Amino acid sequence: MNLNIKANKNNTFDAIVVGSGMSGGFAAKELTERGLKVLMIERGHEIKHIEDYDTAMKEPWDFEHRGKTTNLSAEERWANSRFWGLGSEEVVNHLTNDKENPYIEKRAFDWIRAYHTGGKSMHWGRQSYRWGKHDFEANAKEGIGIDWPIRYEDLEPWYTHVEKFVGISGQKEGLDVLPDGHFLPAMPLFAPEAHFKNKMMERFNRPVTVGRVANLTQPQDIHTALGRASCQYRSKCQRGCPYGAYYSSLSGSIPAAMRTNRLSILHDSIVAEIIYDEQKKRASGVRIINQNTMLTEEYFAKIIFLNAGSINTAALMLNSKSNRFQNGFGNESDQIGRNLMDHQLGSGATASIEGFEDDYVYGQRPNAMYIPRFRNWGNDKQTAYQRGFGYQGGASREGWNRGVGADGFGADFKQGLTKPGAWTISIGGFGEILPNSNNRIYLDSEKKDKWGIPMIVTDAAFVENDWAMRKDIIASAVEMLETAGFKKVTPYDRPTHMGLGIHDMGTARMGRDPKTSVLNAFNQVHDCKNVFVTDGAAMTSSSCVNPSITYMALTARASDFAVKALKKKEL
Amino acid sequence: MKRREVIKNVALMLGGAFSAPTLMAMDNWENATKPNTNGIAFSLTETQQRIVAEIAELIIPKTDTPGAKDVGVPAFIEMMLKDCYKTPEHQSFIEGLDSMGKVKFLELNTDEKRGVLKFLEQESKKITSKTTPFWRLIKELTLLGYFTSEAGLKASFEYVQIPGKLELIKLKPNQKAYAY
Ligand SMILES: Cc1cc2nc3c(=O)[nH]c(=O)nc-3n(C[C@H](O)[C@H](O)[C@H](O)COP(=O)(O)OP(=O)(O)OC[C@H]3O[C@@H](n4cnc5c(N)ncnc54)[C@H](O)[C@@H]3O)c2cc1C
Ligand code: SF4
């Protein structure tokens, strides 16, 4: 049904932001704070900050299945439950029901989704690292993909801007490979980790630092003004934080935008199409379908920010066809949906640690240890693969579940398990994946979802470079743990697909040339300048660090540009 | 029956019973990766429930703190198997219980029962199939059910619901682990 409402006061805004997740939230904040009236459109249901974190304060015994994935959850969330812990009843209901929102896996892709206010920002691991200069330069230097149209210096002030608002705890290290940011006090490394850090420096000259994480170790005025408080160290962040102590769109950007009284949010509204005005040669608005009522409506604005998450943003553009854009919105280059990247994840090594029996921790650190990239860096040259990886991981003392694999039962066994177990350590790699036009998503030509929107097909996989890097991720992890003197060093390599790195990106890349890229240096669609894409779709390469603060920095920079251009009547 | 004889009998019985799941494991693996359709059908007879309760209580007996039965572990195990495990595990579990039936587990004295479990534990290690063996299933579910139950958790650990801070500390002698 098409109601075809004309533009009027009620459905016309200065800006429309598609998606309320990590990047959409930031766009709404930046645009409203610069005076624009913004409509944020979210396809999923509404989640109210704190109020709707229904599992946040539950005690372990309140969960019927005590955190295990039920068969029902595994069936309904057939993709989401592939990721560690996301099938658990602690979080599962906040992740997308894949059965109701299926996609087609031409090649398997572990697509982790959260269709609701805040998107995946509610569930992220909060690891926050700036890209380095090299990350923006590597494509051009190595002749891979296309060159980024920007450099580190372009983004640097925006990183600072984002970090101040988000609140990131971290340790300054003065490393080129992992530029320092604007940090709140760092969390501590545990005793065996500190030992590991020293050994790595001594034997390999490799730095190790504590994770840089978006949890407030020491809230500043900018945070408390939004009702955000200090972290209480329960490490149950993925359920939603009742203290607003970790950053999400729900705790940070959306309340900040709301405060301006210039933000309206529409929930349950799937943006199905971007409306292109052939006369004015600009996008005039979007067409939405209400996910519950199936009703169609149109909303209009001067500028549109696409922040639906890299895959959905690409799908939306591909589905927006007009006389001008017969191959999808802004898709002259045929690059939309292509160059789908992620980070490879799921391999590394574990070990048990002798000693440190007296060292213990009060509280749960919602963070890990970080080992920055050391491959193809400095004097290191790998012949088997390009680029590199970083490790995340950490040490902890075993809990009662060590009893499952151990011999024994009965009174003494029971008593023994009430004490902290031995220290163990685990590190796993996040590896850079190169842009590759054959790794892509596209729309199925026949099959439609229940809203009549063409279904998304994933068609991407690791290539040789990734497998060679994976081998080294495992071998280097083993080498490092052994060098640290740890025992029972055991490699692991979980069978995996792309997507499991939870950092999908690249499907509408930035570039200098409209023939080979979709967006320009300010994230504007080359062929339709009043549409901006500032989620992961914009990425021209993937680095090996977690991407979200880079998405937010790009978003803030593009928002600033857009508002200035609007004021100068250039948009 | 002397303890040694019991064990010998058990060995014979179990030896037979346990080769079956190993052989079947290959076929079952296929099914395990498909969504389960007959999970709802899983249920235990009264005798089987009694065996489960006995074994759970032997793993986590009542001492000066509650035992597995006190905190409802037996019913938890059945519910978990039904809701969270698939056909291969169900079969493995039922076969395990069948062998316990064959050795008349419930009629043995406590020492003999412990002997059976020790034997079971060693035998389970030899099983190479991808389907979790009976002993491992009942042990992991007993520990999970007990240590995450309110009474079991609070009796075993120092429960800290909201730590409020993160601190590196030195362990005091005999200090219990924290649970969060
Ligand atoms: C378990 C997990 C751990 C992670 N850990 C980290 C980490 O440690 N560090 C890090 O940097 N990143 C991490 N990430 C990744 C991070 O969550 C994403 O990079 C980030 O959320 C992406 O932001 P986004 O705005 O592009 O998409 P999202 O946050 O996913 O938001 C997209 C929003 O758009 C909505 N939407 C989609 N399609 C439409 C449509 N057609 N119309 C209207 N609305 C639509 C969605 O419902 C959603 O709300 C993690 C992710 C997961 C799942
Ligand atoms: S660890 Fe900190 S941020 Fe995470 S849920 Fe607890 S209080 Fe909130």
GROMACS .gro file of N, CA, C and O in nm, chain A residues 65-66 68 400 404, chain B residues 42 52 56 59-60 68 72-74 76-82 84-85 89 93 134-148:
model
  160
   65HIS      N    1   1.790  -2.113   3.210
   65HIS     CA    2   1.890  -2.203   3.153
   65HIS      C    3   2.033  -2.161   3.187
   65HIS      O    4   2.129  -2.206   3.124
   66ARG      N    5   2.043  -2.074   3.282
   66ARG     CA    6   2.173  -2.032   3.339
   66ARG      C    7   2.274  -1.993   3.232
   66ARG      O    8   2.391  -2.031   3.236
   68LYS      N    9   2.292  -2.073   2.913
   68LYS     CA   10   2.313  -2.160   2.795
   68LYS      C   11   2.214  -2.122   2.684
   68LYS      O   12   2.104  -2.076   2.711
  400TRP      N   13   3.443  -2.245   3.911
  400TRP     CA   14   3.396  -2.380   3.941
  400TRP      C   15   3.392  -2.469   3.818
  400TRP      O   16   3.400  -2.590   3.829
  404VAL      N   17   3.435  -2.943   3.561
  404VAL     CA   18   3.368  -3.023   3.458
  404VAL      C   19   3.468  -3.118   3.390
  404VAL      O   20   3.441  -3.236   3.372
  613PHE      N   21   1.198  -3.543   2.472
  613PHE     CA   22   1.287  -3.596   2.575
  613PHE      C   23   1.225  -3.589   2.714
  613PHE      O   24   1.184  -3.484   2.761
  623VAL      N   25   1.936  -4.027   3.818
  623VAL     CA   26   1.995  -3.895   3.796
  623VAL      C   27   2.016  -3.825   3.931
  623VAL      O   28   2.124  -3.770   3.959
  627ALA      N   29   2.374  -3.712   4.081
  627ALA     CA   30   2.397  -3.570   4.106
  627ALA      C   31   2.437  -3.548   4.252
  627ALA      O   32   2.529  -3.472   4.283
  630ILE      N   33   2.788  -3.647   4.314
  630ILE     CA   34   2.884  -3.548   4.261
  630ILE      C   35   2.891  -3.429   4.359
  630ILE      O   36   2.999  -3.386   4.398
  631ILE      N   37   2.776  -3.378   4.396
  631ILE     CA   38   2.770  -3.265   4.490
  631ILE      C   39   2.683  -3.308   4.609
  631ILE      O   40   2.562  -3.282   4.613
  639ALA      N   41   2.322  -3.131   4.585
  639ALA     CA   42   2.256  -3.115   4.455
  639ALA      C   43   2.104  -3.128   4.466
  639ALA      O   44   2.029  -3.053   4.405
  643GLY      N   45   1.756  -2.858   4.378
  643GLY     CA   46   1.675  -2.890   4.260
  643GLY      C   47   1.753  -2.929   4.136
  643GLY      O   48   1.702  -2.918   4.024
  644VAL      N   49   1.877  -2.975   4.156
  644VAL     CA   50   1.958  -3.010   4.039
  644VAL      C   51   1.896  -3.121   3.953
  644VAL      O   52   1.897  -3.111   3.830
  645PRO      N   53   1.840  -3.227   4.013
  645PRO     CA   54   1.788  -3.335   3.926
  645PRO      C   55   1.686  -3.285   3.823
  645PRO      O   56   1.697  -3.315   3.704
  647PHE      N   57   1.652  -2.984   3.719
  647PHE     CA   58   1.725  -2.890   3.632
  647PHE      C   59   1.794  -2.966   3.517
  647PHE      O   60   1.789  -2.925   3.403
  648ILE      N   61   1.854  -3.079   3.553
  648ILE     CA   62   1.925  -3.157   3.451
  648ILE      C   63   1.830  -3.201   3.341
  648ILE      O   64   1.858  -3.185   3.222
  649GLU      N   65   1.716  -3.251   3.380
  649GLU     CA   66   1.619  -3.300   3.281
  649GLU      C   67   1.570  -3.185   3.192
  649GLU      O   68   1.563  -3.196   3.070
  650MET      N   69   1.540  -3.072   3.257
  650MET     CA   70   1.491  -2.956   3.183
  650MET      C   71   1.597  -2.907   3.083
  650MET      O   72   1.569  -2.876   2.967
  651MET      N   73   1.722  -2.901   3.131
  651MET     CA   74   1.830  -2.852   3.045
  651MET      C   75   1.851  -2.944   2.925
  651MET      O   76   1.873  -2.898   2.813
  652LEU      N   77   1.847  -3.075   2.951
  652LEU     CA   78   1.868  -3.168   2.840
  652LEU      C   79   1.759  -3.148   2.735
  652LEU      O   80   1.786  -3.148   2.615
  653LYS      N   81   1.639  -3.129   2.783
  653LYS     CA   82   1.526  -3.112   2.692
  653LYS      C   83   1.540  -2.982   2.612
  653LYS      O   84   1.524  -2.981   2.491
  655CYS      N   85   1.811  -2.755   2.588
  655CYS     CA   86   1.938  -2.704   2.534
  655CYS      C   87   2.023  -2.810   2.462
  655CYS      O   88   2.131  -2.777   2.413
  656TYR      N   89   1.982  -2.934   2.463
  656TYR     CA   90   2.063  -3.037   2.398
  656TYR      C   91   1.982  -3.106   2.290
  656TYR      O   92   1.860  -3.101   2.292
  660GLU      N   93   2.293  -3.608   2.217
  660GLU     CA   94   2.315  -3.601   2.362
  660GLU      C   95   2.202  -3.673   2.437
  660GLU      O   96   2.226  -3.739   2.537
  664PHE      N   97   2.272  -3.976   2.682
  664PHE     CA   98   2.228  -3.969   2.822
  664PHE      C   99   2.142  -4.090   2.856
  664PHE      O  100   2.162  -4.155   2.959
  705PHE      N  101   2.771  -3.960   2.859
  705PHE     CA  102   2.678  -3.950   2.970
  705PHE      C  103   2.741  -3.887   3.096
  705PHE      O  104   2.686  -3.795   3.155
  706TRP      N  105   2.857  -3.936   3.133
  706TRP     CA  106   2.919  -3.887   3.258
  706TRP      C  107   2.947  -3.736   3.251
  706TRP      O  108   2.919  -3.661   3.343
  707ARG      N  109   2.999  -3.697   3.138
  707ARG     CA  110   3.034  -3.557   3.119
  707ARG      C  111   2.907  -3.470   3.123
  707ARG      O  112   2.906  -3.361   3.182
  708LEU      N  113   2.801  -3.520   3.061
  708LEU     CA  114   2.675  -3.445   3.060
  708LEU      C  115   2.621  -3.427   3.201
  708LEU      O  116   2.586  -3.316   3.243
  709ILE      N  117   2.616  -3.537   3.272
  709ILE     CA  118   2.554  -3.528   3.405
  709ILE      C  119   2.643  -3.448   3.499
  709ILE      O  120   2.595  -3.372   3.584
  710LYS      N  121   2.772  -3.457   3.478
  710LYS     CA  122   2.862  -3.382   3.564
  710LYS      C  123   2.854  -3.232   3.535
  710LYS      O  124   2.840  -3.149   3.626
  711GLU      N  125   2.857  -3.197   3.409
  711GLU     CA  126   2.855  -3.054   3.378
  711GLU      C  127   2.722  -2.991   3.417
  711GLU      O  128   2.717  -2.878   3.467
  712LEU      N  129   2.615  -3.065   3.400
  712LEU     CA  130   2.485  -3.008   3.436
  712LEU      C  131   2.464  -3.003   3.588
  712LEU      O  132   2.400  -2.912   3.639
  713THR      N  133   2.522  -3.098   3.657
  713THR     CA  134   2.513  -3.094   3.803
  713THR      C  135   2.589  -2.972   3.857
  713THR      O  136   2.538  -2.897   3.940
  714LEU      N  137   2.710  -2.953   3.807
  714LEU     CA  138   2.790  -2.839   3.855
  714LEU      C  139   2.723  -2.707   3.818
  714LEU      O  140   2.712  -2.616   3.900
  715LEU      N  141   2.676  -2.698   3.694
  715LEU     CA  142   2.610  -2.574   3.651
  715LEU      C  143   2.486  -2.547   3.737
  715LEU      O  144   2.467  -2.437   3.789
  716GLY      N  145   2.404  -2.649   3.750
  716GLY     CA  146   2.279  -2.632   3.825
  716GLY      C  147   2.305  -2.596   3.970
  716GLY      O  148   2.237  -2.512   4.028
  717TYR      N  149   2.409  -2.658   4.026
  717TYR     CA  150   2.436  -2.633   4.168
  717TYR      C  151   2.502  -2.497   4.190
  717TYR      O  152   2.453  -2.415   4.269
  718PHE      N  153   2.611  -2.472   4.120
  718PHE     CA  154   2.688  -2.351   4.151
  718PHE      C  155   2.623  -2.222   4.103
  718PHE      O  156   2.668  -2.113   4.137
  719THR      N  157   2.519  -2.233   4.022
  719THR     CA  158   2.447  -2.111   3.984
  719THR      C  159   2.310  -2.102   4.051
  719THR      O  160   2.234  -2.010   4.024
   0.00000   0.00000   0.00000
